[in-house]
Amino acid sequence: MLVMMMLAAAALLVLALVSGAVLGWANRAFHVEVDPRIEAIAGVLPGANCGGCGFIGCGDYAAAVVNQGAPVNKCTVGGASCAAAVARIMGVEAKESWPARPVVHCRATLEDRLLRAEYRGEQTCAAANVVSGVQGCTYGCLGLGDCARACSYGALRIVRGLAEVDYEKCVGCGACARACPRHILTMVPFKAERMVVIACSNRDFGKDVRNVCKVGCLGCKACEKAMGSLFKVVDNLPRIDYEAYSGDPDVAPALQKCPSKTIVRVGKPSPRDLEATRDQKVPGEIPPDPRSSVDRTSWRG
Amino acid sequence: MDYLVGLLLLVLTTAVINNFVFHFFVGICPYIGVSRRLDTALGMGLAVTFVMAVAAALSWGITYALLRPDAPLALAVCRLFAPGTASVDLSVLKYLVYIFLIASAVQFVEMYLRKVFPPLYKAFGVFLPLITTNCCILFACLEIGSDRRMSGGAEAWDLAQALAYAVAAGLGFTLAIVIMAGIREELDHADVPQALRGPAIVLIIAGILAMAFLGFAGVDAGVARLFGR
């Protein structure tokens, strides 16, 4: 019995020593030179492996920074301090990085969207998008909530057929922008708590837009004439150059001229807005209305 | 010839009929965790196949020489210190030794790949270290090292058969995880009830797939008849 026990212990010991020796030898024999900066950068990255930078994980991003010269400020989770740390390792200046948040480039609620047909197919935007004639506007929000389902943080909801972002809950992962089949949701660098955005995606001429939507952008270029520094109309749709955007610009002249009120502010309300609406009665939060999942999943064709 | 037919039947039985995922329910964590996309699922399946083959060869050798009842090496060492020892059995060490072997083998393979085949190392990525704690590898080792496979009876395996078993089991796992990844990619477009999203619906689908794979039961007997056995 004692011999057996000794034998068992000895067998394990020998096995451990042999594999230890083999692995130790392999570690030296198969040593690969790795740029020490890669490990240093991987050390200062958050290690969340979220993929928000566009690379597979933190390790991949660190390698890309060193080997391919990827920008040092791509990490949205780590933010400015992380970008500064990576920049210090690489010996470059860090450009300031901004959190990207989704913006809905459409402001037409169900009653604003014209020429709508009854759609009985699969209740997802991806499916409705390939069917013609669901609604007149082929650019606008379909309101079937692919973005809301894609959001893991409950930051999106559909209100009267239009996607709405809750910027308090949003973390900027971009899942909604990837889910939207019409690319109405885009990620905008939020350089301020509130951002000026264009709430329309329709690139048709004004008359065609009016035929399908009550509130769509007509492409009249009034904003460009009023504030050419900020707005640039391309394909009948104003664009905002967010590279040149700073602070909270006063867009009152453009807003006054805009006939369809397409230029809107999104984001967290500013103190001024809160002050202005303080006396108004705000409708209370509507409690959730749980229903059986069968309601939503049953085939209605 | 008879040996080759036996090998073929072993591969068929292990990969399809007694599929590790659908029949034995081992390796479920990578099966659920890495079956979200087709290419990563294929990568994981091939990595498992590779590691399983390496681990099977190692564990077969160690079990044959040391761990099975009356193993030659163990008996020789024992007789060296206590002459006249009749029998020796180190089977209790199997779990410990196999886990140890798998972990070191994975480490070794990782270092080797990193040096010699960097593209393959990059393709395997994070999966290789993950496999260290994969229960289907340990399951394969335990089956290969089990008494009926080692004791020299009718069901005993030699090294080639153990290797064939491991590779077939790995391919079966690859098959299962690739099928599931294909289904899950389509599932993204389906309206799954909130409560069933994620692993829940995957487990349900795995159950349905397992039932479908029940249809392969008896195929081995037919193939054996085909070869006149």
XYZ file of C-alpha atoms in Angstrom:
530
model
C 0.000 0.000 0.000
C 2.747 2.400 0.972
C 4.630 1.562 -2.204
C 1.513 2.344 -4.225
C 1.121 5.720 -2.586
C 4.759 6.534 -3.104
C 4.481 5.402 -6.681
C 1.445 7.627 -7.308
C 3.171 10.635 -5.794
C 6.366 9.920 -7.673
C 4.510 9.491 -10.956
C 2.835 12.878 -10.583
C 6.087 14.500 -9.520
C 7.971 13.100 -12.490
C 5.154 14.129 -14.817
C 5.176 17.649 -13.412
C 8.944 17.928 -13.714
C 8.958 16.594 -17.268
C 6.199 18.860 -18.512
C 7.690 21.788 -16.640
C 11.010 21.163 -18.323
C 9.404 20.715 -21.740
C 7.344 23.900 -21.409
C 10.323 25.826 -20.091
C 12.416 24.651 -23.004
C 9.605 25.452 -25.440
C 9.240 28.909 -23.995
C 12.850 29.636 -24.851
C 13.061 27.650 -28.073
C 9.858 29.096 -29.513
C 10.388 32.582 -28.179
C 8.848 35.240 -30.413
C 10.059 38.804 -30.266
C 7.094 40.998 -29.441
C 7.302 44.770 -29.456
C 7.250 45.652 -25.726
C 5.036 48.609 -26.562
C 2.226 46.238 -27.532
C 2.177 44.732 -24.061
C 2.452 48.167 -22.466
C -0.522 49.436 -24.463
C -2.530 46.306 -23.731
C -1.799 47.035 -20.081
C -3.321 50.501 -20.101
C -6.366 49.555 -22.201
C -9.449 48.669 -20.149
C -9.435 45.036 -21.266
C -13.177 45.026 -21.863
C -12.686 43.539 -25.369
C -15.864 45.336 -26.444
C -14.765 45.912 -30.036
C -15.889 49.531 -29.933
C -12.579 50.593 -31.482
C -13.271 48.542 -34.577
C -10.701 45.858 -33.747
C -11.373 42.377 -32.449
C -10.263 43.041 -28.896
C -7.968 45.151 -26.757
C -4.955 43.011 -27.712
C -5.695 43.358 -31.401
C -6.104 47.117 -31.046
C -2.809 47.391 -29.160
C -1.039 45.507 -31.935
C -2.729 47.690 -34.558
C -1.588 50.860 -32.808
C 2.031 49.718 -32.832
C 2.200 47.872 -36.156
C -0.281 49.679 -38.378
C -0.252 53.092 -36.793
C -3.901 53.009 -35.748
C -5.100 56.166 -33.974
C -4.422 56.170 -30.243
C -7.825 57.602 -29.298
C -10.065 54.814 -30.578
C -10.933 53.391 -27.166
C -14.315 54.834 -26.236
C -14.489 52.949 -22.947
C -11.149 54.190 -21.649
C -11.831 57.742 -22.807
C -9.401 60.619 -22.749
C -7.161 59.327 -19.946
C -6.663 56.047 -21.753
C -5.906 57.792 -25.039
C -3.360 59.961 -23.253
C -1.693 56.892 -21.706
C -1.496 55.122 -25.070
C -0.169 58.297 -26.669
C 2.539 58.540 -24.011
C 3.674 54.988 -24.788
C 3.706 55.686 -28.524
C 5.279 59.105 -28.046
C 2.632 60.993 -30.015
C 0.143 63.727 -29.236
C -3.335 62.433 -28.459
C -6.198 64.096 -30.220
C -9.158 64.485 -27.963
C -11.678 61.679 -28.405
C -15.397 62.123 -28.133
C -18.000 59.601 -27.123
C -19.997 58.522 -30.136
C -23.759 58.462 -29.669
C -26.453 57.395 -32.097
C -28.612 60.030 -33.747
C -31.930 59.318 -35.479
C -31.890 61.122 -38.783
C -35.664 61.210 -39.102
C -38.278 63.099 -37.180
C -41.458 61.916 -38.890
C -43.874 60.176 -36.568
C -46.448 57.775 -37.966
C -48.943 60.521 -38.811
C -46.253 62.577 -40.583
C -45.342 59.778 -42.932
C -47.624 59.641 -45.948
C -48.578 56.954 -48.432
C -48.387 54.223 -45.838
C -49.766 50.818 -46.697
C -50.810 48.187 -44.238
C -47.845 45.925 -43.664
C -48.612 42.456 -42.349
C -45.299 40.725 -42.888
C -42.634 39.951 -40.359
C -42.582 42.818 -37.914
C -38.959 43.829 -38.312
C -37.435 46.753 -40.177
C -35.032 44.415 -41.974
C -37.945 42.500 -43.472
C -40.133 45.539 -44.153
C -37.223 47.310 -45.826
C -37.129 44.809 -48.683
C -40.865 45.170 -49.321
C -41.776 48.101 -51.503
C -44.646 50.387 -50.651
C -44.675 50.001 -46.883
C -44.533 53.767 -46.718
C -43.934 56.570 -49.136
C -40.555 57.627 -47.776
C -37.955 55.049 -48.703
C -35.379 56.772 -46.503
C -37.342 57.283 -43.298
C -37.741 55.305 -40.115
C -39.924 52.211 -40.451
C -40.663 52.155 -36.737
C -40.605 48.395 -36.284
C -37.867 48.606 -33.691
C -34.857 46.641 -34.954
C -32.697 49.235 -33.211
C -34.573 48.898 -29.921
C -34.159 45.114 -30.045
C -30.475 45.437 -30.894
C -29.865 47.658 -27.851
C -28.665 45.760 -24.800
C -29.047 48.805 -22.567
C -32.691 49.681 -23.168
C -31.676 53.063 -24.533
C -33.951 53.002 -27.561
C -37.681 52.892 -27.866
C -40.241 53.449 -30.582
C -42.571 56.364 -29.921
C -45.387 56.831 -32.424
C -43.485 54.884 -35.027
C -40.201 56.717 -34.587
C -37.031 55.556 -32.847
C -36.013 57.640 -29.849
C -32.668 57.517 -28.079
C -32.382 57.829 -24.318
C -28.982 59.470 -23.996
C -28.891 58.803 -20.252
C -28.831 55.074 -20.857
C -26.831 54.978 -24.099
C -23.215 53.813 -23.868
C -22.375 54.328 -27.542
C -21.748 50.711 -28.565
C -23.221 51.318 -32.026
C -25.349 48.160 -32.123
C -28.425 50.157 -33.180
C -26.585 51.855 -36.031
C -25.549 48.440 -37.318
C -29.077 47.065 -36.952
C -30.869 49.856 -38.838
C -31.383 48.637 -42.416
C -31.854 52.182 -43.673
C -28.843 53.646 -41.875
C -31.011 56.314 -40.301
C -29.111 55.881 -37.058
C -25.547 57.095 -37.300
C -22.926 57.505 -34.640
C -22.107 61.161 -34.054
C -19.187 62.358 -31.920
C -20.878 64.136 -29.039
C -18.641 67.097 -28.455
C -21.230 68.618 -26.136
C -24.084 67.303 -24.063
C -26.451 68.556 -26.744
C -25.693 68.330 -30.418
C -27.214 69.940 -33.467
C -28.208 67.260 -35.955
C -30.162 66.878 -39.177
C -33.358 64.927 -38.539
C -34.016 63.694 -42.057
C -32.392 61.218 -44.400
C -34.373 61.823 -47.588
C -32.175 62.735 -50.541
C -34.982 63.393 -53.005
C -35.997 66.807 -54.299
C -38.294 68.917 -52.184
C -41.480 68.160 -54.092
C -40.943 64.420 -53.889
C -40.197 64.689 -50.195
C -43.397 66.659 -49.573
C -45.370 63.928 -51.313
C -44.260 61.335 -48.796
C -43.625 63.283 -45.599
C -45.022 66.287 -43.786
C -41.774 67.166 -42.014
C -38.988 66.012 -44.342
C -36.100 68.179 -45.473
C -36.761 69.914 -48.770
C -33.140 70.525 -49.608
C -33.819 74.254 -49.969
C -30.337 75.233 -48.804
C -31.735 77.927 -46.510
C -29.520 76.650 -43.698
C -26.457 76.722 -45.920
C -27.187 80.298 -46.894
C -27.766 81.289 -43.277
C -24.836 79.430 -41.722
C -22.548 78.174 -44.451
C -19.815 77.447 -41.955
C -21.800 74.655 -40.317
C -24.159 73.269 -42.960
C -23.327 71.966 -46.392
C -26.123 70.632 -48.601
C -25.169 67.493 -50.519
C -27.757 65.452 -52.419
C -30.603 67.674 -51.233
C -29.697 67.048 -47.621
C -27.699 69.292 -45.287
C -24.613 67.763 -43.732
C -22.913 68.943 -40.595
C -19.133 68.738 -40.500
C -18.583 67.361 -37.010
C -14.818 67.660 -37.407
C -15.233 71.448 -37.375
C -18.084 71.403 -34.862
C -17.359 72.790 -31.433
C -19.243 73.635 -28.300
C -22.937 74.431 -28.598
C -23.219 76.645 -31.696
C -26.048 79.110 -31.924
C -28.037 77.824 -34.886
C -30.941 80.235 -34.450
C -30.475 81.894 -37.878
C -30.595 78.538 -39.654
C -33.444 77.295 -37.491
C -35.489 80.376 -38.312
C -34.991 79.872 -42.031
C -35.564 76.117 -42.087
C -39.098 75.605 -43.458
C -39.499 72.059 -42.239
C -37.665 72.342 -38.917
C -35.282 69.564 -39.836
C -32.436 70.948 -37.764
C -32.890 69.733 -34.214
C -30.922 69.376 -31.031
C -30.541 65.981 -29.434
C -28.834 64.768 -26.295
C -29.197 65.584 -22.658
C -31.298 68.688 -21.959
C -29.327 71.807 -21.173
C -29.942 73.789 -17.952
C -31.568 76.467 -20.066
C -34.072 74.010 -21.500
C -34.832 72.626 -18.069
C -35.346 76.148 -16.777
C -37.683 76.978 -19.645
C -39.870 73.948 -19.097
C -39.809 73.976 -15.306
C -43.350 75.275 -14.899
C -44.824 73.026 -17.520
C -46.647 69.951 -16.487
C -44.759 66.925 -17.708
C -46.779 63.776 -18.225
C -45.750 61.123 -15.765
C -43.888 58.056 -16.829
C -46.153 55.476 -18.343
C -45.762 52.200 -16.484
C -44.735 49.166 -18.500
C -47.546 47.227 -20.053
C -46.442 43.598 -20.075
C -48.075 41.393 -22.640
C -47.682 37.822 -23.629
C -44.887 37.365 -26.117
C -47.430 35.574 -28.302
C -48.968 38.940 -29.173
C -45.826 40.032 -30.899
C -44.591 36.778 -32.330
C -47.766 35.298 -33.740
C -47.930 35.082 -37.508
C -50.196 37.738 -38.862
C -49.936 37.078 -42.572
C -9.120 -4.866 -44.141
C -11.194 -5.863 -41.179
C -9.182 -3.439 -39.082
C -9.836 -0.585 -41.507
C -13.559 -1.307 -41.560
C -13.510 -1.254 -37.779
C -11.739 2.113 -37.883
C -14.306 3.482 -40.330
C -17.152 2.306 -38.129
C -15.457 3.841 -35.105
C -15.160 7.196 -36.867
C -18.756 7.099 -38.091
C -20.120 6.112 -34.714
C -18.142 8.729 -32.820
C -18.645 11.665 -35.168
C -22.309 11.292 -36.004
C -24.181 8.711 -33.977
C -22.618 9.214 -30.558
C -21.864 12.864 -31.229
C -20.188 14.430 -28.183
C -22.566 17.366 -28.057
C -25.819 15.692 -29.032
C -25.361 12.306 -27.386
C -23.136 12.885 -24.361
C -23.811 16.617 -23.757
C -20.169 17.443 -23.153
C -18.473 20.597 -24.399
C -21.663 22.601 -24.016
C -19.940 25.791 -22.828
C -17.963 26.419 -26.016
C -20.950 25.095 -27.942
C -23.106 27.908 -26.615
C -20.390 30.500 -26.170
C -18.674 30.379 -29.551
C -21.529 29.429 -31.881
C -22.604 32.961 -32.603
C -20.817 33.275 -35.919
C -19.970 30.698 -38.546
C -16.262 31.446 -38.967
C -15.453 31.531 -35.248
C -17.465 28.341 -34.749
C -15.428 26.592 -37.418
C -12.217 27.886 -35.826
C -13.255 26.608 -32.425
C -14.266 23.219 -33.823
C -10.964 22.736 -35.631
C -8.989 23.878 -32.591
C -10.856 21.348 -30.440
C -10.172 18.610 -32.993
C -6.493 19.454 -33.043
C -6.056 19.610 -29.278
C -8.136 16.490 -28.785
C -5.894 14.507 -31.122
C -2.765 15.685 -29.294
C -4.274 15.013 -25.876
C -5.557 11.588 -26.973
C -2.138 10.455 -28.182
C -0.486 11.628 -24.963
C -3.092 10.180 -22.647
C -3.121 6.870 -24.508
C 0.637 6.586 -24.083
C 0.633 7.511 -20.397
C -2.310 5.267 -19.620
C -0.805 2.368 -21.527
C 2.533 2.635 -19.789
C 1.621 3.901 -16.358
C -1.988 4.304 -15.348
C -3.881 1.175 -16.380
C -4.004 -1.813 -14.013
C -0.714 -3.718 -14.194
C 0.825 -1.159 -16.498
C 4.339 -2.276 -17.503
C 6.200 0.855 -16.444
C 4.411 1.146 -13.105
C 4.933 -2.551 -12.415
C 8.629 -2.340 -13.251
C 9.211 0.646 -10.986
C 7.222 -0.998 -8.222
C 9.202 -4.233 -8.454
C 12.398 -2.225 -8.319
C 11.582 -1.076 -4.787
C 9.364 -3.914 -3.589
C 10.385 -7.109 -5.393
C 7.585 -9.591 -5.809
C 4.786 -7.079 -6.176
C 1.966 -8.933 -7.894
C -0.138 -6.088 -9.248
C -0.235 -2.320 -9.326
C -3.077 0.048 -10.232
C -2.687 3.808 -10.609
C -6.146 4.369 -12.156
C -7.039 6.861 -9.427
C -4.610 9.329 -10.959
C -6.417 9.466 -14.291
C -8.341 12.711 -13.791
C -5.341 14.531 -12.369
C -2.942 13.332 -15.003
C -5.281 13.976 -17.924
C -6.089 17.533 -16.890
C -2.411 18.102 -16.370
C -1.579 16.638 -19.760
C -4.249 18.641 -21.595
C -3.189 21.906 -20.004
C 0.493 21.392 -20.767
C -0.224 20.120 -24.274
C -2.316 23.199 -25.053
C 0.396 25.466 -23.701
C 3.031 23.692 -25.730
C 0.957 23.730 -28.906
C 0.272 27.422 -28.434
C 3.952 28.281 -28.124
C 4.836 26.065 -31.068
C 2.156 27.552 -33.327
C 3.101 31.068 -32.358
C 6.631 30.457 -33.549
C 6.078 28.215 -36.540
C 2.612 29.026 -37.937
C 1.781 32.606 -36.891
C -1.250 32.816 -39.229
C -2.742 29.671 -37.720
C -1.972 30.997 -34.238
C -3.775 34.212 -35.121
C -6.715 32.256 -36.535
C -7.045 30.161 -33.381
C -6.674 33.308 -31.323
C -8.314 33.081 -27.951
C -9.820 29.626 -28.551
C -6.672 27.627 -27.928
C -6.235 28.635 -24.271
C -9.996 28.334 -23.783
C -9.827 24.672 -24.762
C -7.582 23.926 -21.786
C -10.676 23.693 -19.622
C -12.936 22.126 -22.198
C -14.699 19.105 -20.762
C -15.068 17.252 -24.065
C -11.278 16.854 -24.278
C -11.204 15.348 -20.794
C -14.164 13.170 -21.747
C -12.287 11.813 -24.764
C -9.187 11.154 -22.648
C -11.238 9.355 -19.999
C -12.930 7.216 -22.634
C -9.603 6.343 -24.236
C -8.103 5.578 -20.843
C -11.098 3.672 -19.520
C -10.596 0.094 -18.381
C -12.509 -1.541 -21.216
C -10.481 0.364 -23.814
C -7.187 -0.420 -22.098
C -7.538 -3.890 -20.606
C -6.772 -5.827 -23.783
C -10.267 -7.240 -24.309
C -12.399 -7.175 -27.425
C -13.164 -3.469 -27.040
C -9.574 -2.444 -26.438
C -8.013 0.256 -28.608
C -4.511 0.691 -29.908
C -2.965 4.108 -30.518
C -4.361 4.432 -34.047
C -7.870 3.682 -32.878
C -7.551 6.138 -29.989
C -6.374 8.805 -32.426
C -9.198 8.026 -34.842
C -11.653 8.282 -31.957
C -10.286 11.685 -30.912
C -10.238 13.139 -34.420
C -13.733 11.820 -35.159
C -15.025 13.225 -31.879
C -13.472 16.590 -32.742
C -15.011 16.549 -36.214
C -18.366 15.641 -34.682
C -18.038 18.618 -32.348
C -17.131 20.822 -35.328
C -20.175 19.562 -37.196
C -22.445 20.274 -34.252
C -21.096 23.760 -33.555
C -21.100 24.775 -37.236
C -24.702 23.644 -37.660
C -25.646 25.630 -34.577
C -23.753 28.717 -35.771
C -25.590 28.582 -39.085
C -28.908 28.366 -37.290
C -27.997 31.160 -34.891
C -27.005 33.503 -37.700
C -30.494 33.040 -39.131
C -31.974 33.260 -35.650
C -30.826 36.883 -35.473
C -33.611 37.744 -37.891
C -36.257 35.796 -35.995
C -38.479 37.265 -33.346
C -37.553 35.125 -30.359
C -39.656 35.725 -27.238
C -37.759 37.889 -24.762
C -37.499 35.200 -22.095
C -35.919 32.686 -24.470
C -33.242 34.901 -26.012
C -29.625 33.812 -25.806
C -28.557 30.485 -24.310
C -32.143 29.374 -23.626
C -33.191 29.143 -27.261
C -29.793 27.651 -28.135
C -30.334 24.824 -25.662
C -33.817 24.189 -27.023
C -32.483 24.082 -30.577
C -29.655 21.798 -29.435
C -32.293 19.458 -28.024
C -34.176 19.404 -31.325
C -30.907 18.812 -33.190
C -30.083 15.967 -30.804
C -33.449 14.396 -31.615
C -32.712 14.792 -35.314
C -29.354 13.104 -34.828
C -31.161 10.185 -33.195
C -32.085 9.342 -36.785
C -28.517 8.158 -37.341
C -28.921 5.389 -34.782
C -28.532 2.058 -36.540
C -26.629 3.473 -39.486
C -23.487 1.830 -38.134
C -25.139 -1.605 -38.231
C -26.113 -0.989 -41.857
C -22.599 0.071 -42.809
C -21.181 -2.956 -40.998
C -23.512 -5.218 -43.015
C -22.363 -3.472 -46.155
C -18.827 -4.670 -45.425
C -20.068 -8.106 -44.487
C -19.498 -7.954 -40.751
